[in-house]
Amino acid sequence: MLLTIDVGNTQTTLGLFDGEDVVEHWRISTDPRRTADELAVLMQGLMGNHTAVHEAVVEGLAICSSVPAVLHELREVTRRYYGDVPAVIVEPGVKTGVHVLMDNPKEVGADRIVNALAANHLYGGPCIVVDFGTATTFDAVNARGDYVGGAIAPGIEISVEALGVRGAQLRKIELARPRNVIGKNTVEGMQSGILYGFAGQVDGLVDRMAKELSKDPDDVQVIATGGLAPLVLGEATTIDVHEPWLTLIGLRLVYERNRPA
């Protein structure tokens, strides 16, 4: 089986593939202080506690990371605990098949390239990937499958935390759908502003990007992914598809392009 690991700034997602199918997945907090030994114990514990996969043999590893400290420790995990297992880490020099049409291609996060690869593979171009993570990122892929650029906005959780910290009479709230758009109390008002405000942001940015990406904006597929995507799905009218494991699928595709013969 193939173990895929996507390290984000806030959360790390792991997925175990049997062929093209995700047979199990886990989501844990990203902690740059964890050592390689702690990460290995955590990974093996997650797999060992699931009856469906506790006897699974990891035959390959595919990793991308937005956090250099964690990536360093994961390299050590692959060396010490999976030394005989082929491992592919998405970094410069790894074949993705995605042409990055940016001023400085090295600035683009590995997860965004992997998302572009998976989106084009699953749905074709032109398409836009909206990833709801620590930041909300918008990534544009043209009809040829090239990564042509994107946009970065503050993430939902960051905005909620900022309101709680900077608002004298505001506080941290649960990310949930309020009863009405017009809130009847402070909590509902904040929930409404966050939920419908972000939905409007998504629709506004997607509309503008689609017009630049294609002569017929209706041809542009919009794929949502990321841990907070379900919160906005029912309100953002421009989203066509929800693919929660898009990055993991992209990692599987990168592994297949780079694994030893």
Coordinates of C-alpha atoms in Angstrom, one line a residue:
M1 CA 0.0 0.0 0.0
L2 CA 1.0 3.6 -0.5
L3 CA 1.1 6.0 2.5
T4 CA 0.6 9.6 1.5
I5 CA 1.4 12.5 3.8
D6 CA 0.3 16.2 3.3
V7 CA 1.8 18.5 5.9
G8 CA -0.1 21.8 6.2
N9 CA 0.7 24.7 8.5
T10 CA -2.1 23.7 10.9
Q11 CA -3.0 20.1 10.1
T12 CA -1.4 17.1 8.6
T13 CA -3.4 14.7 6.5
L14 CA -2.4 11.1 6.0
G15 CA -4.0 8.7 3.5
L16 CA -3.4 5.0 2.8
F17 CA -4.0 3.9 -0.8
D18 CA -4.7 0.4 -2.2
G19 CA -4.2 1.1 -5.9
E20 CA -6.3 4.1 -6.7
D21 CA -8.6 3.8 -3.6
V22 CA -8.2 5.6 -0.3
V23 CA -8.8 2.8 2.2
E24 CA -8.2 4.9 5.3
H25 CA -7.3 8.5 6.2
W26 CA -6.3 10.5 9.3
R27 CA -6.0 14.1 10.2
I28 CA -3.7 15.3 13.0
S29 CA -2.4 18.6 14.2
T30 CA 0.9 19.9 12.7
D31 CA 3.5 20.3 15.4
P32 CA 7.0 21.4 14.3
R33 CA 8.4 20.3 17.7
R34 CA 7.6 16.6 17.1
T35 CA 10.7 14.5 16.5
A36 CA 11.1 11.8 13.9
D37 CA 10.6 9.1 16.5
E38 CA 7.4 10.7 17.8
L39 CA 6.1 11.0 14.2
A40 CA 6.9 7.4 13.5
V41 CA 5.1 6.2 16.7
L42 CA 2.1 8.3 15.9
M43 CA 1.9 7.1 12.3
Q44 CA 2.3 3.5 13.2
G45 CA -0.2 3.9 16.1
L46 CA -2.9 5.3 13.7
M47 CA -2.5 2.4 11.3
G48 CA -2.2 -0.2 14.1
N49 CA -5.5 0.9 15.7
H50 CA -7.6 0.4 12.6
T51 CA -8.6 -3.2 12.1
A52 CA -9.0 -2.7 8.3
V53 CA -5.4 -1.6 7.9
H54 CA -3.4 -2.8 10.9
E55 CA -1.7 -5.5 9.0
A56 CA -1.2 -3.4 5.9
V57 CA 2.3 -3.3 4.5
V58 CA 3.5 0.1 3.5
E59 CA 5.2 -0.3 0.1
G60 CA 5.7 3.3 -0.8
L61 CA 5.6 6.8 0.7
A62 CA 4.7 10.1 -0.9
I63 CA 5.1 13.3 1.0
C64 CA 4.7 17.1 0.6
S65 CA 5.1 19.7 3.3
S66 CA 4.6 23.4 3.8
V67 CA 6.6 23.2 7.1
P68 CA 10.3 22.8 6.6
A69 CA 10.9 21.6 10.2
V70 CA 8.4 18.8 9.9
L71 CA 9.7 17.8 6.5
H72 CA 13.2 17.5 8.0
E73 CA 11.8 15.1 10.6
L74 CA 9.8 13.1 8.0
R75 CA 13.0 12.6 6.0
E76 CA 14.4 11.0 9.1
V77 CA 11.3 8.9 9.5
T78 CA 11.7 7.5 6.0
R79 CA 15.4 6.8 6.6
R80 CA 15.0 5.1 10.1
Y81 CA 11.6 3.4 9.9
Y82 CA 11.0 2.9 6.2
G83 CA 14.5 2.5 4.9
D84 CA 13.6 -0.2 2.4
V85 CA 10.5 1.5 1.2
P86 CA 10.6 3.8 -1.9
A87 CA 9.8 7.4 -0.8
V88 CA 9.0 10.4 -3.0
I89 CA 9.1 13.9 -1.5
V90 CA 7.6 16.6 -3.7
E91 CA 10.4 19.2 -4.1
P92 CA 12.4 20.7 -7.0
G93 CA 13.6 18.0 -9.3
V94 CA 10.6 15.7 -8.8
K95 CA 8.5 15.0 -11.9
T96 CA 5.0 16.2 -11.6
G97 CA 4.1 16.9 -15.2
V98 CA 2.7 20.3 -14.3
H99 CA 4.3 23.3 -16.0
V100 CA 4.4 26.2 -13.6
L101 CA 3.9 29.5 -15.4
M102 CA 4.9 31.8 -12.6
D103 CA 7.5 34.6 -12.3
N104 CA 9.3 32.3 -9.8
P105 CA 8.1 28.7 -9.9
K106 CA 10.0 27.9 -6.8
E107 CA 7.7 30.1 -4.7
V108 CA 4.7 27.9 -5.4
G109 CA 3.9 25.5 -2.5
A110 CA 4.3 21.8 -3.3
D111 CA 0.7 21.2 -2.1
R112 CA -0.6 23.6 -4.7
I113 CA 1.3 21.9 -7.5
V114 CA 0.0 18.6 -6.3
N115 CA -3.5 19.9 -6.2
A116 CA -3.3 21.2 -9.7
L117 CA -2.0 17.8 -11.0
A118 CA -4.9 16.0 -9.3
A119 CA -7.5 18.4 -10.4
N120 CA -6.4 18.2 -14.0
H121 CA -6.2 14.4 -13.9
L122 CA -9.7 14.1 -12.4
Y123 CA -11.6 16.8 -14.1
G124 CA -9.4 18.3 -16.9
G125 CA -8.7 21.9 -17.5
P126 CA -9.4 24.7 -17.3
C127 CA -10.2 24.4 -13.6
I128 CA -9.8 26.3 -10.3
V129 CA -8.9 24.6 -7.0
V130 CA -10.1 26.3 -3.8
D131 CA -8.2 24.9 -0.8
F132 CA -9.7 25.8 2.6
G133 CA -6.8 25.4 4.9
T134 CA -4.8 27.8 7.1
A135 CA -5.0 30.1 4.2
T136 CA -7.7 29.9 1.5
T137 CA -5.8 29.4 -1.7
F138 CA -7.2 29.7 -5.3
D139 CA -5.2 27.9 -7.9
A140 CA -5.8 28.2 -11.7
V141 CA -5.1 25.5 -14.2
N142 CA -5.4 26.1 -17.9
A143 CA -6.8 23.8 -20.6
R144 CA -3.3 22.3 -21.1
G145 CA -2.9 21.4 -17.5
D146 CA -0.4 24.2 -16.7
Y147 CA -0.4 25.9 -13.4
V148 CA -0.9 29.6 -14.3
G149 CA -1.2 31.3 -10.9
G150 CA -3.7 32.0 -8.2
A151 CA -4.7 34.0 -5.1
I152 CA -4.1 33.6 -1.4
A153 CA -6.6 34.9 1.2
P154 CA -6.6 34.6 5.0
G155 CA -8.1 31.3 6.1
I156 CA -11.4 30.9 8.0
E157 CA -9.9 29.9 11.3
I158 CA -7.3 32.7 11.1
S159 CA -10.1 35.2 10.6
V160 CA -12.1 33.8 13.5
E161 CA -9.1 34.0 15.8
A162 CA -8.3 37.5 14.7
L163 CA -11.8 38.7 15.6
G164 CA -11.6 37.1 19.0
V165 CA -8.2 38.7 19.7
R166 CA -8.7 42.1 18.2
G167 CA -12.4 42.7 19.0
A168 CA -12.8 44.1 22.5
Q169 CA -16.3 42.8 22.9
L170 CA -15.9 39.8 20.6
R171 CA -14.8 36.2 21.4
K172 CA -13.8 33.0 19.7
I173 CA -16.8 31.2 18.3
E174 CA -17.8 27.8 17.0
L175 CA -17.6 27.6 13.2
A176 CA -21.2 26.7 12.5
R177 CA -24.1 27.8 10.3
P178 CA -26.3 30.5 12.1
R179 CA -30.1 30.4 12.1
N180 CA -30.3 33.4 9.9
V181 CA -28.1 35.7 7.8
I182 CA -29.2 38.6 10.0
G183 CA -27.8 37.5 13.4
K184 CA -29.9 38.0 16.5
N185 CA -26.9 38.0 18.9
T186 CA -23.1 38.5 18.7
V187 CA -22.2 34.9 18.2
E188 CA -24.7 34.5 15.3
G189 CA -23.6 37.8 13.8
M190 CA -20.0 36.6 13.8
Q191 CA -21.0 33.2 12.4
S192 CA -23.0 34.9 9.6
G193 CA -20.1 37.3 8.8
I194 CA -17.6 34.4 8.6
L195 CA -19.7 31.9 6.7
Y196 CA -21.5 34.1 4.2
G197 CA -18.6 36.5 4.0
F198 CA -16.2 33.7 2.9
A199 CA -18.8 32.2 0.6
G200 CA -19.1 35.6 -1.1
Q201 CA -15.3 35.9 -1.3
V202 CA -15.0 32.5 -2.9
D203 CA -17.7 33.3 -5.5
G204 CA -16.2 36.8 -6.3
L205 CA -12.7 35.5 -6.8
V206 CA -13.7 32.5 -8.7
D207 CA -15.8 34.5 -11.1
R208 CA -13.0 36.9 -11.8
M209 CA -10.4 34.2 -12.2
A210 CA -12.6 32.2 -14.5
K211 CA -13.0 35.2 -16.8
E212 CA -9.2 35.4 -17.1
L213 CA -8.7 31.7 -17.5
S214 CA -11.2 31.0 -20.3
K215 CA -13.1 32.7 -23.0
D216 CA -16.1 30.8 -21.7
P217 CA -16.0 31.0 -17.9
D218 CA -18.8 28.4 -17.7
D219 CA -16.2 25.8 -19.0
V220 CA -14.1 26.2 -15.8
Q221 CA -14.5 23.5 -13.3
V222 CA -14.2 24.6 -9.6
I223 CA -13.0 22.0 -7.1
A224 CA -13.1 22.5 -3.4
T225 CA -10.8 20.8 -1.0
G226 CA -9.3 21.2 2.5
G227 CA -10.5 20.6 6.0
L228 CA -12.9 23.6 6.2
A229 CA -14.4 23.2 2.8
P230 CA -17.7 21.5 4.1
L231 CA -18.5 24.7 6.0
V232 CA -18.8 26.7 2.8
L233 CA -19.9 24.2 0.3
G234 CA -23.6 24.8 0.7
E235 CA -23.3 28.6 0.3
A236 CA -20.6 29.2 -2.4
T237 CA -22.5 28.8 -5.6
T238 CA -19.5 28.6 -7.9
I239 CA -18.1 25.4 -6.5
D240 CA -18.8 22.4 -8.7
V241 CA -17.1 19.5 -7.0
H242 CA -15.9 18.7 -3.5
E243 CA -12.8 16.4 -3.4
P244 CA -11.6 16.1 0.2
W245 CA -8.6 14.0 -0.7
L246 CA -7.4 16.0 -3.7
T247 CA -3.9 16.5 -2.3
L248 CA -3.5 12.9 -1.4
I249 CA -4.6 11.8 -4.8
G250 CA -2.1 14.2 -6.3
L251 CA 0.6 12.7 -4.1
R252 CA -0.3 9.2 -5.4
L253 CA 0.0 10.5 -9.0
V254 CA 3.4 12.1 -8.3
Y255 CA 4.6 8.8 -6.7
E256 CA 3.6 6.9 -9.7
R257 CA 5.6 9.2 -11.9
N258 CA 8.7 9.0 -9.8
R259 CA 8.8 5.5 -8.2
P260 CA 11.7 3.3 -9.0
A261 CA 11.2 0.9 -11.9

